[in-house]
């Protein structure tokens, strides 16, 4: 995690290249910091206060006598200096490690062993060093990196990527040599792309090449960052030429004296002799850094209040956020964690440098327990997605799409539809999807899908007009039903209770009335929604709960099912999760299959033949309904619902309002319902809303593979771009596309679009995201989880098996707790339904989860360990939580959602925390 202490300034020093003066400038910073007062301890000023100075070289290669920390100790003896990893070969750290490994393997001496740390250990050791710096008095610490920005660490990882979890304020040492403008700018841009804040650029004067003057102007105009052109006396005389250090003398004593004089000039400065020199020397840099440190704390600690008074949060009743301490102030994010302002104690308002205050970091690691509203799949700020976005931004920016083409959008469309050359595996539309329509977010993507589906139904099921007026009104999109004196019927959708498809008007109207639409006066609720049976683990047993529903809905429900105690539901138990989700087997063997089939068909007949309603689409969130409360719908029910709707064209093709009897003769049917190609959509177009559930969220490329059937239209978003940029796609079959492509009239086209349709940046990021997902699946990174959930047999993965990143054992253990009603896990999702207090309302408005969520977010007993990566490898400390967790409530449901590359230790620690709180 990042660090921020009122009493400790932290800076890391990166170089634009090797030999640009990192150690010289860092030593000068240490000398200046040691000598530059920050305050007086008495009104008379008789005693001054200075900062305690600390220097760290995380990894050093070469002889000890030539090491950077030896140089610092020689010329800044008051500085506390440390080197953590040291290798004897004077080469890049990754090569030094390899050479040491070879020496260890060929040596018979037991003491000759390799000491190479893992990346996690390397970063953790730096965090431990920072953590152990005394903070009871003002201090400053400088961390000097090795080589250039992209020089590799001990395991070959670029330093800029390796040190990113710490995200320390950065000082860049620029190059004053020929070519230095390019290397300095490139280094800065690399650091910026990795999420670092570069506070200042330090350079030696460069009268010959003018680097300082050029870069000073560029950094000031483009980024508001100061460039300091600094040097010391090169001839041993403080009044002589200022520049880089003097050439090293063979006389050790003479060399030492020359460097002492050089540092004196470098630190104190002098009147500038050219535009490239800065008066005040490194001392002025230290003053600037001190002010920056105060400004950063001031900015961070006022962010909550300023946001509360200016911004309008989504899905939030602002009156319930009564203090700044309730605001999640995010300073940065990396991996699965936010780095947040610590809101748990008085340190949130500690901005002074009082020695008795500010010993605790103002920042804390907080697990992003909702995957940032379900968008994350590779963690926050993954470098490969950032680079993909930058690549497309540099190549295209945004370009319009109507009758246009660009490479990223075509590649994405071909991948999603399975039209790319063999080998690509992340192709949710393979075998059925023919076209891809691009839009901005999941809700608008669903709007597109609804337009596609309902217009297709209107086109197919328009009846033969019988009057001249009806002929005139029978163009597609108009209902001639009223032309012959018949009442006009509204086109509706079929769906499932608890579904949610977004907040745009059409998407809202495709869902049942709920808390989301309660205060929306123009909401109409155009449809019928079935009450779904659900899957859950209760007391360690996989159970399907079938609500009794309205009187007479279920046909034969009582046969073979057990009434649930104290509930209006029937239960059927299964020996495992795998059995409950083996849809093909259940279609043949499970008595619920016939119950579902008969009940759904009977209800459709009531809706169409008795009530006279007309439907244009079936809309489903396959397998799991997210916003409705993480409802795991019985996959057999959804499969049979799809099958039954597709088999019921005899109902949906009826054009006349029927009489109030199922046996009424003479229904007028669509002229296009007979003799049609079986590849066309059947019954009604089926829309799968996979915005939440698609692209491995549930462990599968698409949840349709769990149901064993494909949709006619599907919408994807969220994971699609790895949480980096907003974008969605709507996939459609060829027969759906033909609804809009068979005419030369523009009015018959799908007149829908957005300014940023198919924006190349989003498409390029999506392409890179899909490549990353494919690498993880093919690389076997999830195999151990599949085996844990028995989704693998004898080493061969069972394709129909479902699995989760969350431990099967812990899920079953949680389900037995007294406070827990049920638990369910699949893929990245863990959902825990809490029991309501007596008289509790339940559902989205329930407060049952508030206490647990508050403890997870604000628990005071978080371990103040060496906070680099927030998780300790091994066992959880008995002192308290490993980290705090931010989670979003869904009524009485607590849910957690991971990325697809979340470290195993994060899962195990999160499970342990939750078990403790609910035990």
PDB file of C-alpha atoms in Angstrom, residues 148-298:
ATOM      1  CA  UNK A 148      16.740   3.720 -15.025  1.00  0.00           C
ATOM      2  CA  UNK A 149      12.951   3.728 -14.748  1.00  0.00           C
ATOM      3  CA  UNK A 150      12.602   0.378 -16.502  1.00  0.00           C
ATOM      4  CA  UNK A 151      15.728  -1.234 -15.114  1.00  0.00           C
ATOM      5  CA  UNK A 152      14.703  -4.689 -13.887  1.00  0.00           C
ATOM      6  CA  UNK A 153      14.425  -5.702 -10.275  1.00  0.00           C
ATOM      7  CA  UNK A 154      15.853  -8.983  -8.905  1.00  0.00           C
ATOM      8  CA  UNK A 155      13.238 -11.074 -10.742  1.00  0.00           C
ATOM      9  CA  UNK A 156      13.247  -9.082 -13.969  1.00  0.00           C
ATOM     10  CA  UNK A 157      10.153  -6.985 -13.285  1.00  0.00           C
ATOM     11  CA  UNK A 158      10.506  -3.358 -14.339  1.00  0.00           C
ATOM     12  CA  UNK A 159      11.212  -1.185 -11.302  1.00  0.00           C
ATOM     13  CA  UNK A 160       8.380   1.172 -12.148  1.00  0.00           C
ATOM     14  CA  UNK A 161       5.937  -1.742 -12.065  1.00  0.00           C
ATOM     15  CA  UNK A 162       7.622  -3.498  -9.133  1.00  0.00           C
ATOM     16  CA  UNK A 163       7.412  -0.496  -6.804  1.00  0.00           C
ATOM     17  CA  UNK A 164       3.922   0.594  -7.883  1.00  0.00           C
ATOM     18  CA  UNK A 165       2.117  -0.812  -4.794  1.00  0.00           C
ATOM     19  CA  UNK A 166       4.030   1.741  -2.673  1.00  0.00           C
ATOM     20  CA  UNK A 167       3.373   4.678  -5.054  1.00  0.00           C
ATOM     21  CA  UNK A 168       5.804   6.949  -3.242  1.00  0.00           C
ATOM     22  CA  UNK A 169       6.077  10.591  -4.324  1.00  0.00           C
ATOM     23  CA  UNK A 170       8.734  10.624  -7.008  1.00  0.00           C
ATOM     24  CA  UNK A 171      11.773  12.721  -7.843  1.00  0.00           C
ATOM     25  CA  UNK A 172      13.051  12.155 -11.365  1.00  0.00           C
ATOM     26  CA  UNK A 173      16.721  12.739 -12.109  1.00  0.00           C
ATOM     27  CA  UNK A 174      16.902  13.896 -15.706  1.00  0.00           C
ATOM     28  CA  UNK A 175      19.776  13.510 -18.130  1.00  0.00           C
ATOM     29  CA  UNK A 176      21.894  16.497 -19.184  1.00  0.00           C
ATOM     30  CA  UNK A 177      23.765  14.531 -21.853  1.00  0.00           C
ATOM     31  CA  UNK A 178      23.149  14.358 -25.589  1.00  0.00           C
ATOM     32  CA  UNK A 179      19.824  12.551 -26.028  1.00  0.00           C
ATOM     33  CA  UNK A 180      18.834  13.404 -22.460  1.00  0.00           C
ATOM     34  CA  UNK A 181      15.719  15.316 -23.482  1.00  0.00           C
ATOM     35  CA  UNK A 182      14.280  12.178 -25.030  1.00  0.00           C
ATOM     36  CA  UNK A 183      15.212   9.815 -22.196  1.00  0.00           C
ATOM     37  CA  UNK A 184      13.937  12.235 -19.549  1.00  0.00           C
ATOM     38  CA  UNK A 185      10.599  12.765 -21.246  1.00  0.00           C
ATOM     39  CA  UNK A 186      10.186   9.060 -21.956  1.00  0.00           C
ATOM     40  CA  UNK A 187      10.974   8.203 -18.339  1.00  0.00           C
ATOM     41  CA  UNK A 188       8.487  10.744 -17.049  1.00  0.00           C
ATOM     42  CA  UNK A 189       5.747   9.492 -19.352  1.00  0.00           C
ATOM     43  CA  UNK A 190       6.403   5.901 -18.254  1.00  0.00           C
ATOM     44  CA  UNK A 191       6.143   6.894 -14.594  1.00  0.00           C
ATOM     45  CA  UNK A 192       2.955   8.853 -15.228  1.00  0.00           C
ATOM     46  CA  UNK A 193       1.382   5.926 -17.063  1.00  0.00           C
ATOM     47  CA  UNK A 194       2.159   3.722 -14.051  1.00  0.00           C
ATOM     48  CA  UNK A 195       0.314   6.137 -11.755  1.00  0.00           C
ATOM     49  CA  UNK A 196       3.210   7.890 -10.016  1.00  0.00           C
ATOM     50  CA  UNK A 197       3.177  11.546  -9.009  1.00  0.00           C
ATOM     51  CA  UNK A 198       6.447  13.129 -10.126  1.00  0.00           C
ATOM     52  CA  UNK A 199       7.037  16.088  -7.820  1.00  0.00           C
ATOM     53  CA  UNK A 200      10.204  17.514  -9.325  1.00  0.00           C
ATOM     54  CA  UNK A 201      12.895  16.924 -11.930  1.00  0.00           C
ATOM     55  CA  UNK A 202      16.535  17.470 -10.934  1.00  0.00           C
ATOM     56  CA  UNK A 203      19.354  17.766 -13.469  1.00  0.00           C
ATOM     57  CA  UNK A 204      22.934  18.911 -13.778  1.00  0.00           C
ATOM     58  CA  UNK A 205      23.383  22.083 -15.861  1.00  0.00           C
ATOM     59  CA  UNK A 206      23.788  21.421 -19.573  1.00  0.00           C
ATOM     60  CA  UNK A 207      25.041  24.592 -21.254  1.00  0.00           C
ATOM     61  CA  UNK A 208      26.222  22.638 -24.278  1.00  0.00           C
ATOM     62  CA  UNK A 209      22.942  20.894 -25.083  1.00  0.00           C
ATOM     63  CA  UNK A 210      20.377  23.146 -23.401  1.00  0.00           C
ATOM     64  CA  UNK A 211      18.499  20.215 -21.870  1.00  0.00           C
ATOM     65  CA  UNK A 212      17.555  22.015 -18.668  1.00  0.00           C
ATOM     66  CA  UNK A 213      16.163  25.061 -20.432  1.00  0.00           C
ATOM     67  CA  UNK A 214      14.135  22.977 -22.888  1.00  0.00           C
ATOM     68  CA  UNK A 215      12.788  20.550 -20.282  1.00  0.00           C
ATOM     69  CA  UNK A 216      12.017  23.313 -17.794  1.00  0.00           C
ATOM     70  CA  UNK A 217       9.711  24.938 -20.318  1.00  0.00           C
ATOM     71  CA  UNK A 218       8.155  21.636 -21.415  1.00  0.00           C
ATOM     72  CA  UNK A 219       7.462  20.346 -17.897  1.00  0.00           C
ATOM     73  CA  UNK A 220       6.087  23.719 -16.763  1.00  0.00           C
ATOM     74  CA  UNK A 221       3.750  24.145 -19.736  1.00  0.00           C
ATOM     75  CA  UNK A 222       2.602  20.546 -20.051  1.00  0.00           C
ATOM     76  CA  UNK A 223       2.522  19.341 -16.443  1.00  0.00           C
ATOM     77  CA  UNK A 224       3.217  22.182 -13.995  1.00  0.00           C
ATOM     78  CA  UNK A 225       6.286  20.373 -12.628  1.00  0.00           C
ATOM     79  CA  UNK A 226       9.468  22.312 -11.778  1.00  0.00           C
ATOM     80  CA  UNK A 227      12.819  21.351 -13.277  1.00  0.00           C
ATOM     81  CA  UNK A 228      15.840  22.269 -11.172  1.00  0.00           C
ATOM     82  CA  UNK A 229      19.172  22.706 -12.985  1.00  0.00           C
ATOM     83  CA  UNK A 230      21.612  22.063 -10.124  1.00  0.00           C
ATOM     84  CA  UNK A 231      25.345  21.575  -9.824  1.00  0.00           C
ATOM     85  CA  UNK A 232      28.367  22.159  -7.648  1.00  0.00           C
ATOM     86  CA  UNK A 233      31.802  23.682  -8.276  1.00  0.00           C
ATOM     87  CA  UNK A 234      33.702  21.527 -10.737  1.00  0.00           C
ATOM     88  CA  UNK A 235      37.109  23.119 -10.055  1.00  0.00           C
ATOM     89  CA  UNK A 236      37.083  22.969  -6.274  1.00  0.00           C
ATOM     90  CA  UNK A 237      36.339  26.682  -5.998  1.00  0.00           C
ATOM     91  CA  UNK A 238      32.818  27.715  -4.998  1.00  0.00           C
ATOM     92  CA  UNK A 239      33.130  30.740  -7.281  1.00  0.00           C
ATOM     93  CA  UNK A 240      34.065  28.665 -10.323  1.00  0.00           C
ATOM     94  CA  UNK A 241      32.045  26.779 -12.899  1.00  0.00           C
ATOM     95  CA  UNK A 242      29.052  24.814 -11.534  1.00  0.00           C
ATOM     96  CA  UNK A 243      28.139  21.483 -13.084  1.00  0.00           C
ATOM     97  CA  UNK A 244      28.427  17.692 -12.622  1.00  0.00           C
ATOM     98  CA  UNK A 245      30.776  16.244  -9.976  1.00  0.00           C
ATOM     99  CA  UNK A 246      34.540  16.562 -10.494  1.00  0.00           C
ATOM    100  CA  UNK A 247      36.437  13.693 -12.060  1.00  0.00           C
ATOM    101  CA  UNK A 248      37.361  11.127  -9.445  1.00  0.00           C
ATOM    102  CA  UNK A 249      40.915  11.512  -8.085  1.00  0.00           C
ATOM    103  CA  UNK A 250      43.243   8.592  -7.394  1.00  0.00           C
ATOM    104  CA  UNK A 251      44.172  10.333  -4.164  1.00  0.00           C
ATOM    105  CA  UNK A 252      41.392   9.226  -1.792  1.00  0.00           C
ATOM    106  CA  UNK A 253      41.799  12.188   0.550  1.00  0.00           C
ATOM    107  CA  UNK A 254      41.870  14.732  -2.263  1.00  0.00           C
ATOM    108  CA  UNK A 255      38.832  13.111  -3.837  1.00  0.00           C
ATOM    109  CA  UNK A 256      36.941  13.273  -0.530  1.00  0.00           C
ATOM    110  CA  UNK A 257      37.780  16.976  -0.009  1.00  0.00           C
ATOM    111  CA  UNK A 258      36.746  17.807  -3.584  1.00  0.00           C
ATOM    112  CA  UNK A 259      33.399  16.088  -3.085  1.00  0.00           C
ATOM    113  CA  UNK A 260      32.818  17.861   0.226  1.00  0.00           C
ATOM    114  CA  UNK A 261      33.315  21.206  -1.512  1.00  0.00           C
ATOM    115  CA  UNK A 262      31.160  20.046  -4.379  1.00  0.00           C
ATOM    116  CA  UNK A 263      28.283  19.076  -2.078  1.00  0.00           C
ATOM    117  CA  UNK A 264      28.564  22.377  -0.260  1.00  0.00           C
ATOM    118  CA  UNK A 265      27.996  24.236  -3.500  1.00  0.00           C
ATOM    119  CA  UNK A 266      25.338  21.811  -4.721  1.00  0.00           C
ATOM    120  CA  UNK A 267      23.339  22.168  -1.501  1.00  0.00           C
ATOM    121  CA  UNK A 268      23.753  25.883  -0.888  1.00  0.00           C
ATOM    122  CA  UNK A 269      23.710  27.060  -4.500  1.00  0.00           C
ATOM    123  CA  UNK A 270      24.869  30.448  -5.724  1.00  0.00           C
ATOM    124  CA  UNK A 271      23.784  33.334  -7.873  1.00  0.00           C
ATOM    125  CA  UNK A 272      22.856  31.753 -11.236  1.00  0.00           C
ATOM    126  CA  UNK A 273      25.349  32.334 -14.023  1.00  0.00           C
ATOM    127  CA  UNK A 274      22.956  31.108 -16.750  1.00  0.00           C
ATOM    128  CA  UNK A 275      19.312  30.325 -17.361  1.00  0.00           C
ATOM    129  CA  UNK A 276      20.060  26.679 -16.640  1.00  0.00           C
ATOM    130  CA  UNK A 277      21.156  27.222 -13.017  1.00  0.00           C
ATOM    131  CA  UNK A 278      18.908  27.592 -10.002  1.00  0.00           C
ATOM    132  CA  UNK A 279      19.702  29.858  -7.079  1.00  0.00           C
ATOM    133  CA  UNK A 280      19.392  28.140  -3.729  1.00  0.00           C
ATOM    134  CA  UNK A 281      20.727  24.747  -4.710  1.00  0.00           C
ATOM    135  CA  UNK A 282      19.255  21.525  -3.335  1.00  0.00           C
ATOM    136  CA  UNK A 283      18.125  23.398  -0.221  1.00  0.00           C
ATOM    137  CA  UNK A 284      15.435  25.068  -2.276  1.00  0.00           C
ATOM    138  CA  UNK A 285      14.343  21.631  -3.544  1.00  0.00           C
ATOM    139  CA  UNK A 286      13.924  20.427   0.057  1.00  0.00           C
ATOM    140  CA  UNK A 287      11.810  23.471   0.891  1.00  0.00           C
ATOM    141  CA  UNK A 288       9.674  22.778  -2.156  1.00  0.00           C
ATOM    142  CA  UNK A 289       9.237  19.111  -1.186  1.00  0.00           C
ATOM    143  CA  UNK A 290       8.216  20.071   2.343  1.00  0.00           C
ATOM    144  CA  UNK A 291       5.508  22.381   1.044  1.00  0.00           C
ATOM    145  CA  UNK A 292       4.324  19.693  -1.352  1.00  0.00           C
ATOM    146  CA  UNK A 293       4.011  17.253   1.528  1.00  0.00           C
ATOM    147  CA  UNK A 294       1.831  19.668   3.506  1.00  0.00           C
ATOM    148  CA  UNK A 295      -0.281  20.412   0.420  1.00  0.00           C
ATOM    149  CA  UNK A 296      -0.857  16.731  -0.272  1.00  0.00           C
ATOM    150  CA  UNK A 297      -2.135  16.148   3.265  1.00  0.00           C
ATOM    151  CA  UNK A 298      -4.316  19.247   3.072  1.00  0.00           C
TER     152      UNK A 298
END
